[in-house]
Structures are given as structure tokens and as C-alpha cells.
């Protein structure tokens, strides 16, 4: 049982996390928010207070922090008595924040794999390059470190674990499909930090096929699916975090991630990439100034947070899984639909930030309640999925299932673990 | 009669100018080349010497110069005893080089309108913002300053003057059409300094219609013409230097400039422009670095000079002019065709640099010979066109005419001025 959460970062995901943490501060205790820019933390707190989001009177405070500075982060963890630290900021920060947690005993949560600013798309499995190198140390010291606790990675890992535990004898393939069917009304924008966003698509596309890593180029392989609510969408085989842990943990031979892109997005991306403007390697201007092109692209694009007020439409994220159940070939889609305007009304952020931030707070609550306080480093599929998905039912991210028995709410299922989870929530 | 030429700049145009000046050093005398980067001047000299381009033994020398530094430029003009200065470098330098010429008595030549790095597309006529403010002073001090002596502006102004003097009673419209029907084989590149190149297309498109300035947006108005040699091409109404002097000097009610663009160029340009990456105004990165986006785009694009070896195909530049001759409605096309591979073989540069650099050297020769040593500031259409076009016949840029009498070489015309010009050349 741990309490008091330190949220690192002050972008859209951190804003969602702060609102949701406030709505559950009876479980989480004090809420501290830290980022490089104090004013952005202050705005998040103003947003939380304006929404009267705090469930009960409690502390919510802002701190200036350079989270690359491990000693400063340790100091802040200790001063705020935070026992749970959520990195809702840049994936570049993961390793320094994890180090601060290991050295202070705090539980660690993030929502994406660590990245080195100077490298794009390292050797798979990506977790092996950074996070998993600290697995033994976490185990030895009893540190709880929950990796990739957003939606994808995060909830989709739990969907896979749920399917493996309760709906399949054997899973042959998992196709994770992520479609943003919403529209922000701008010429072009990324839905989260452009620097991280584009990095997903500039390197090799790694997928897990026939139980081995397979390399493709971005936009090389596509599929089209008629999806619930959002309709037919074309998606492209994309490298993504969750493939790198699910492939190691589930024994499923085919695990692929598919992301939806419109033609306009692909055109802009292709132009920028072919010109070299998405490069993370510095170039020299004629005047002798050294600059990373990607950072300039980031500077000219709209701030993702600024898109939220005008965002319309819905997101679809789900797992299409094939295998056998009681010896019979079966197929199941486990998914969530999230509405941009609804999440904006509730938290001030659009659905992309919402789907990443809410699960991270659910993970924090499960650590606070002890159910996920596992005293080791774990990816989401290694933790009990039912308490997580049950908690998300009431937090704005309901799960739906579709198989031969029809399309239905996960909340109406009668799994033994659900009864237990409901007791846990009450 | 003036001699000894100082060429400022060391890009593709300067390289062409150096080769051509060497081929006519009997007229021009010493050749001095100066730019910010001494090594680039050295390469130009190596190129000239390797081609054995010098007509007769003579001086060709390189100098390091920051041509924004007026005192340094004056000093170099005096030390090298240069009586003719050609700015074949950036249009940002015009005003400082002109000042150095005025104060040393040297003749001044440029190939494009002065630009302020911080401003795009100023109020028309553009010459009125900078060059023409010094007209009276040049007249008073007897300074020869020949503005816009490339192809367009430059030769096309002479085409207009030729038509007005010899082929029309009244010109109603001049449509200048510039098509690069060549291919460099790269994903995307500009044919000269991207910083200057893009600036042509990011502002308001000013044209002279019904004897007044008319504003359009880039790629808003297009036309399609079946052109000699290069075939049918779509061109777009574009703002361009020569419209700003021809409109003041010729009394023609409609003067428009049309540039050919492929769909791919327009797509890349549109993406970059809409994202704000062609802006000359600095932006601030998340890390606090201040940078002009356009300078980064320039840094990632291929060096225009590097395109020359692979460049294939031809350029078409010409004036389609309508009006009356001896009271009869008439239409005439005056044009040049230039071949990228041929200009590369001759000078080491492609046709875009060649068509800009050769006329500037022809202008220098006419100043050296006295015919254009006008002791005032003049745009090309204010100077006798026949000696200029006659000289260009033998310098690689022949003129062709097409009207009701057919398509023919300008060299075969029997204008009185041509006889005189031939005597001048001999």
C-alpha cells in the first residue's frame, strides 16, 4: 500500500492524469506535479481546481523540476513524500526517473518506452535496451515499476492478457489497431509531442511474425477493417512499444501493431521525412548554427494541447485476436471507443491524451491499493488484467468485446475475477 | 570604357560568370572573385583554369570578403583596380555593394532585386524600396549601375525593349514565361539558393494588369502553353523582379510573369509553407534555441551546385507579347532555349545558373566597351537591346523569334541596329 503521487510532465497526458488523480485523491493522497516549466504545472492545477475535480480536500502542488537531474528528482520525491511516481512527460526521461525511484523506494509508472534523443528505432526488443536492464535490481530491492501503462502500450496489453487468461486456449495472432477517427481542423498537427510522434514512423517497422522479428518500412504494409462505431479505416503496420513486451511474455507467434493514417498525414510526413526534416541528427546552417531539424518542425507545429477545444470525433483502439477456445478456431475483438469532445469536457484534453493518461492513474490506484504493488518491474500483461479493466469501466474507458457471441460490454461479463475486482473497487 | 571585373559571390551563377569573363578577358581585363568562403572562390578558379577558359594570359584571383562590410568592399575594389563590380552572390548584398561602387566610382551590376532578409514581398514596385532611391545620386555622380542583368530579370527586359523598338507600334501585354523542363533526379531541390528561391513564392503575387498592381496568391492563377522545343507546360502567375521595372518604363498595361512548376514541387512547397517552415521569422525551439525555419530547410536541401552533373533537359524562357504593328493586331514570342548538359559541359554549371550568369558578363562587356557605360542607374529595358542580344548570340544564349512570319533566329534579322552591333563585336 503506497500513497501520494508525483506526476512528472505538464503536457496533455499530465493534465488528464492530474484531473483523474484528483477525482481519486481518496486513494492516491497528495498530488504533486513537476515539470521544466512551472507555469505549465500551475495551469494544470488551475484546470483541476476550476473543475472542482478533487474528490476530497487534499494537497495539489506544482514544482519546477529538470527530471534529467536524478538528485533533484530524488529530493522532490522525498520532500513531497511521494510513494508513486508517474512519468507523464517525455519518454527521454524514463531512465532518470526510474533511477530516482529505485534509489528512493518509490513505485515507478510510465506510458512509453525510454528513448535516447540521438537514436531512432533501436534493436528489438526495445525494452531490452533500457528498462529491462534494471529488472533484476528492481526485484532485488523490491521496487514496483510498471512499464507502459497508457492505452497502447498499456490497456491493449491488458486486453491481450485478458484474452489469454479467460477467452483463448491458444492465441495465434494479436493485431492491435489504433485509429483516430477524429479531426482537429488544422492543416497538420501531431496529437502528442511531435518529436516523439514522428520518431515512431521514421525508423524500421518491427513486427513479431512467425515468432521472430520482421522488418518493414513505414507505410509499406496496410490493412483495412470495418471497425465498430468508427467504420472502415485503412491502417499501416507500425513499430510500437507493446509488441516488444507482448512478444516476450505471451508466446504468441504473430503480434502486429497497426495505426490509421489519412492520405494528407502520409503526404506531409513523407515530404518532411524525404527532405531530412524529421532527422534527430543536427545539421549546420549556412550561418554556422547547429540545429536538429526535428526540433524546428516541432517548434512550427501547433502545440498538441491547443488542438483539444476543436477536436471532434472518436478514437478506436483494440486488439483483434485469433486462436482457439476449447479447441475451436475463434476470433475476438476487444476494444475501446473514446470521444474527443467528451474527454475535453471532462478534463480539458482530447482523447489521445485521455486514453494515455487515464490508464496510468488507474495503474497508480492499483499500486496504491496494493493489487499491482508487485515489488518488481512488470509490463502490463504480467499483472492481473481484470482489476485494471474493471477500474477503467468507471473511469471513462469502458471495454467492449466482440466475438461469435456478439458485441457486448466487458462490464456484463461474468468472469470470477470480475466479482473480486468489483469488491476491490467498492 | 572601364575594365577589370570584381565578381562577388561563389555559387553557381558566379562560377558561370567567372568562366565567361575568362573567355572574354581581352575585353574585361583582370578577374577578381570574392566571397565569404575563400575555398569556394578557389574552386571557381580551379574550374576556370582546368577548362583553359582564359582567352589570353591574365589575372584571375580569389579574395575572402564579407560584402556586407562596405569599407572592406571599397578597399577590395581599390586594391584590385576593379572598374566593374558584378554582384553574382546573394540579393541581400545589393545595397552594400552598390554603396561601395558609388563611393569608388566603379560600375555596378546585379542580377536580382535587393532583398531585406527579414521581409518578404514588399510593396510594389520593389525597385522603389531600395535601388531606385539611389537613382539621383548615381546620375549626379555619373555612376553606371545596371540592375537585374541576368536572364529574368535581364534578357527578358531586353526582349521587351527589342519588341517595343523594332516590332510593335503598341504593346498591350507582355507575358514572361519561364519553364525549367529539365530534371535533376533528386527527390526535391531548388535550382538556386533555397532562401532566395522560396521567398519568390511565399508572399503576394504582384502582377501589372490594366496598368495597376494586382494581388494574387501563389498557385492561384495558371496558364498552359505549347512552347517551342519543350512542349506543353503549365505555368503559374508569380511575382518577379522584371515586372517592377517594365511596368514603370514601358507604358504596357499588362505585364505578367509565369513560372512552370510540376505537381511534386507544388506539393512539397505547399507542405513546407503551410507548416511555417519557409518563414524568415525566427522561431523558438522547446530548448530555447532561436532559429529561422527557412535556414534549416536550406541546410537539409541539396546544394544547388551539386545538381549540375546529373541535370538533363532544357529551359525555356521567353516573352509572349501582344499588340499592334502598323495598326494590325500582332503577337510575337521572343525566347531562348538552354540545355542543362551543354552548359554543364561548357562551364560546370546547369542552365539555371548559366542563363543568369552569362547575361551579367555580357552586360559587363558592354560597360567595358562603353556601349552600356551609361553613367546612371538603369534597368535593362532602358539600355539598347540589340548590342546585348547580339553579343549573347555568340555567348551561348541565342534568341529566337516566333510570329506570323514564322519561327526564326534573331541573328538572321536585318535590323539596322544589328549591323552596328556586329561591328561592335568584331
mmCIF file of C-alpha atoms in Angstrom, chain B residues 149-286:
data_model
loop_
_atom_site.group_PDB
_atom_site.id
_atom_site.type_symbol
_atom_site.label_atom_id
_atom_site.label_comp_id
_atom_site.label_asym_id
_atom_site.label_seq_id
_atom_site.Cartn_x
_atom_site.Cartn_y
_atom_site.Cartn_z
ATOM 1 C CA UNK B 149 21.233 41.796 -65.690
ATOM 2 C CA UNK B 150 20.548 38.045 -65.558
ATOM 3 C CA UNK B 151 18.035 36.327 -67.784
ATOM 4 C CA UNK B 152 14.855 37.113 -65.904
ATOM 5 C CA UNK B 153 15.221 39.901 -64.947
ATOM 6 C CA UNK B 154 17.657 40.852 -67.670
ATOM 7 C CA UNK B 155 17.399 39.308 -71.111
ATOM 8 C CA UNK B 156 13.592 39.252 -70.924
ATOM 9 C CA UNK B 157 13.675 43.033 -70.305
ATOM 10 C CA UNK B 158 15.794 43.360 -73.456
ATOM 11 C CA UNK B 159 13.256 41.182 -75.341
ATOM 12 C CA UNK B 160 10.566 43.667 -74.304
ATOM 13 C CA UNK B 161 12.710 46.652 -75.338
ATOM 14 C CA UNK B 162 13.511 44.980 -78.663
ATOM 15 C CA UNK B 163 9.815 44.411 -79.345
ATOM 16 C CA UNK B 164 8.951 47.990 -78.420
ATOM 17 C CA UNK B 165 11.722 49.437 -80.585
ATOM 18 C CA UNK B 166 11.506 47.229 -83.663
ATOM 19 C CA UNK B 167 8.407 45.059 -83.842
ATOM 20 C CA UNK B 168 5.405 46.845 -82.322
ATOM 21 C CA UNK B 169 3.746 50.243 -82.571
ATOM 22 C CA UNK B 170 1.956 49.499 -79.342
ATOM 23 C CA UNK B 171 2.377 46.608 -76.909
ATOM 24 C CA UNK B 172 -0.761 45.647 -74.968
ATOM 25 C CA UNK B 173 0.583 42.737 -72.966
ATOM 26 C CA UNK B 174 3.844 41.034 -72.067
ATOM 27 C CA UNK B 175 3.659 37.560 -70.570
ATOM 28 C CA UNK B 176 7.074 36.366 -69.491
ATOM 29 C CA UNK B 177 7.134 32.561 -69.327
ATOM 30 C CA UNK B 178 9.902 30.661 -67.535
ATOM 31 C CA UNK B 179 9.878 26.867 -67.703
ATOM 32 C CA UNK B 180 12.604 24.560 -66.497
ATOM 33 C CA UNK B 181 11.805 21.398 -68.426
ATOM 34 C CA UNK B 182 14.925 19.744 -67.044
ATOM 35 C CA UNK B 183 15.257 17.174 -64.299
ATOM 36 C CA UNK B 184 17.879 16.898 -61.552
ATOM 37 C CA UNK B 185 16.879 13.410 -60.476
ATOM 38 C CA UNK B 186 16.622 14.246 -56.757
ATOM 39 C CA UNK B 187 13.553 13.951 -54.512
ATOM 40 C CA UNK B 188 13.442 17.719 -54.230
ATOM 41 C CA UNK B 189 15.862 20.575 -54.738
ATOM 42 C CA UNK B 190 15.818 24.222 -55.633
ATOM 43 C CA UNK B 191 17.851 25.414 -58.606
ATOM 44 C CA UNK B 192 19.423 28.296 -56.755
ATOM 45 C CA UNK B 193 19.789 29.394 -53.129
ATOM 46 C CA UNK B 194 16.646 27.972 -51.449
ATOM 47 C CA UNK B 195 16.463 31.001 -49.192
ATOM 48 C CA UNK B 196 16.045 33.293 -52.203
ATOM 49 C CA UNK B 197 14.154 30.737 -54.274
ATOM 50 C CA UNK B 198 11.289 30.144 -51.828
ATOM 51 C CA UNK B 199 10.985 33.810 -50.972
ATOM 52 C CA UNK B 200 9.752 34.340 -54.526
ATOM 53 C CA UNK B 201 6.695 32.228 -53.814
ATOM 54 C CA UNK B 202 5.775 32.855 -50.204
ATOM 55 C CA UNK B 203 4.436 36.383 -50.495
ATOM 56 C CA UNK B 204 1.730 38.105 -52.511
ATOM 57 C CA UNK B 205 1.969 37.578 -56.268
ATOM 58 C CA UNK B 206 2.111 41.075 -57.730
ATOM 59 C CA UNK B 207 1.329 41.487 -61.422
ATOM 60 C CA UNK B 208 0.722 44.579 -63.523
ATOM 61 C CA UNK B 209 -2.726 44.382 -65.068
ATOM 62 C CA UNK B 210 -4.852 47.150 -66.564
ATOM 63 C CA UNK B 211 -1.984 49.499 -65.664
ATOM 64 C CA UNK B 212 -2.259 48.804 -61.948
ATOM 65 C CA UNK B 213 -0.801 46.424 -59.392
ATOM 66 C CA UNK B 214 -2.911 43.317 -58.927
ATOM 67 C CA UNK B 215 -2.514 40.957 -55.973
ATOM 68 C CA UNK B 216 -2.953 37.185 -56.158
ATOM 69 C CA UNK B 217 -1.824 34.213 -54.147
ATOM 70 C CA UNK B 218 0.849 31.815 -55.384
ATOM 71 C CA UNK B 219 -0.547 28.943 -57.492
ATOM 72 C CA UNK B 220 -3.878 30.766 -57.719
ATOM 73 C CA UNK B 221 -3.702 31.614 -61.445
ATOM 74 C CA UNK B 222 -2.251 29.338 -64.093
ATOM 75 C CA UNK B 223 -1.977 29.035 -67.854
ATOM 76 C CA UNK B 224 -0.879 26.324 -70.223
ATOM 77 C CA UNK B 225 1.136 26.912 -73.398
ATOM 78 C CA UNK B 226 2.502 24.735 -76.156
ATOM 79 C CA UNK B 227 6.029 26.120 -76.203
ATOM 80 C CA UNK B 228 8.762 25.637 -78.814
ATOM 81 C CA UNK B 229 11.107 22.669 -78.154
ATOM 82 C CA UNK B 230 9.935 21.952 -74.565
ATOM 83 C CA UNK B 231 6.269 21.330 -75.467
ATOM 84 C CA UNK B 232 3.174 22.000 -73.400
ATOM 85 C CA UNK B 233 3.724 23.309 -69.886
ATOM 86 C CA UNK B 234 1.525 24.658 -67.135
ATOM 87 C CA UNK B 235 2.845 27.851 -65.573
ATOM 88 C CA UNK B 236 1.670 29.904 -62.609
ATOM 89 C CA UNK B 237 1.356 33.645 -62.130
ATOM 90 C CA UNK B 238 4.368 34.532 -59.979
ATOM 91 C CA UNK B 239 5.753 37.738 -58.529
ATOM 92 C CA UNK B 240 9.072 38.579 -60.181
ATOM 93 C CA UNK B 241 11.601 41.391 -60.380
ATOM 94 C CA UNK B 242 11.248 42.486 -64.003
ATOM 95 C CA UNK B 243 7.535 43.269 -63.690
ATOM 96 C CA UNK B 244 8.519 46.004 -61.228
ATOM 97 C CA UNK B 245 10.670 47.931 -63.733
ATOM 98 C CA UNK B 246 8.938 47.099 -67.049
ATOM 99 C CA UNK B 247 5.666 48.421 -65.625
ATOM 100 C CA UNK B 248 7.333 51.765 -64.894
ATOM 101 C CA UNK B 249 9.391 52.026 -68.081
ATOM 102 C CA UNK B 250 7.342 50.687 -70.997
ATOM 103 C CA UNK B 251 3.784 52.002 -70.687
ATOM 104 C CA UNK B 252 2.405 48.496 -71.318
ATOM 105 C CA UNK B 253 -0.893 47.890 -69.451
ATOM 106 C CA UNK B 254 -0.476 44.133 -68.794
ATOM 107 C CA UNK B 255 2.839 42.654 -67.662
ATOM 108 C CA UNK B 256 2.798 39.258 -66.019
ATOM 109 C CA UNK B 257 5.400 36.662 -65.072
ATOM 110 C CA UNK B 258 4.611 32.949 -65.282
ATOM 111 C CA UNK B 259 6.745 30.183 -63.859
ATOM 112 C CA UNK B 260 6.455 26.479 -64.566
ATOM 113 C CA UNK B 261 6.061 24.096 -61.649
ATOM 114 C CA UNK B 262 5.460 20.370 -61.513
ATOM 115 C CA UNK B 263 2.852 18.946 -59.166
ATOM 116 C CA UNK B 264 5.536 17.434 -56.955
ATOM 117 C CA UNK B 265 7.255 20.794 -56.493
ATOM 118 C CA UNK B 266 3.950 22.439 -55.626
ATOM 119 C CA UNK B 267 3.104 19.697 -53.136
ATOM 120 C CA UNK B 268 6.438 19.955 -51.301
ATOM 121 C CA UNK B 269 6.325 23.742 -51.376
ATOM 122 C CA UNK B 270 2.730 23.778 -50.076
ATOM 123 C CA UNK B 271 3.518 21.427 -47.205
ATOM 124 C CA UNK B 272 6.577 23.438 -46.171
ATOM 125 C CA UNK B 273 4.778 26.755 -46.486
ATOM 126 C CA UNK B 274 1.619 25.665 -44.652
ATOM 127 C CA UNK B 275 3.693 24.255 -41.803
ATOM 128 C CA UNK B 276 5.537 27.565 -41.473
ATOM 129 C CA UNK B 277 8.887 26.076 -42.469
ATOM 130 C CA UNK B 278 9.518 28.680 -45.169
ATOM 131 C CA UNK B 279 9.244 31.540 -42.710
ATOM 132 C CA UNK B 280 12.100 34.041 -42.494
ATOM 133 C CA UNK B 281 10.967 34.953 -38.964
ATOM 134 C CA UNK B 282 12.793 33.123 -36.170
ATOM 135 C CA UNK B 283 11.004 30.565 -34.000
ATOM 136 C CA UNK B 284 11.999 29.299 -30.575
ATOM 137 C CA UNK B 285 12.578 25.574 -30.016
ATOM 138 C CA UNK B 286 11.470 23.852 -26.809
#
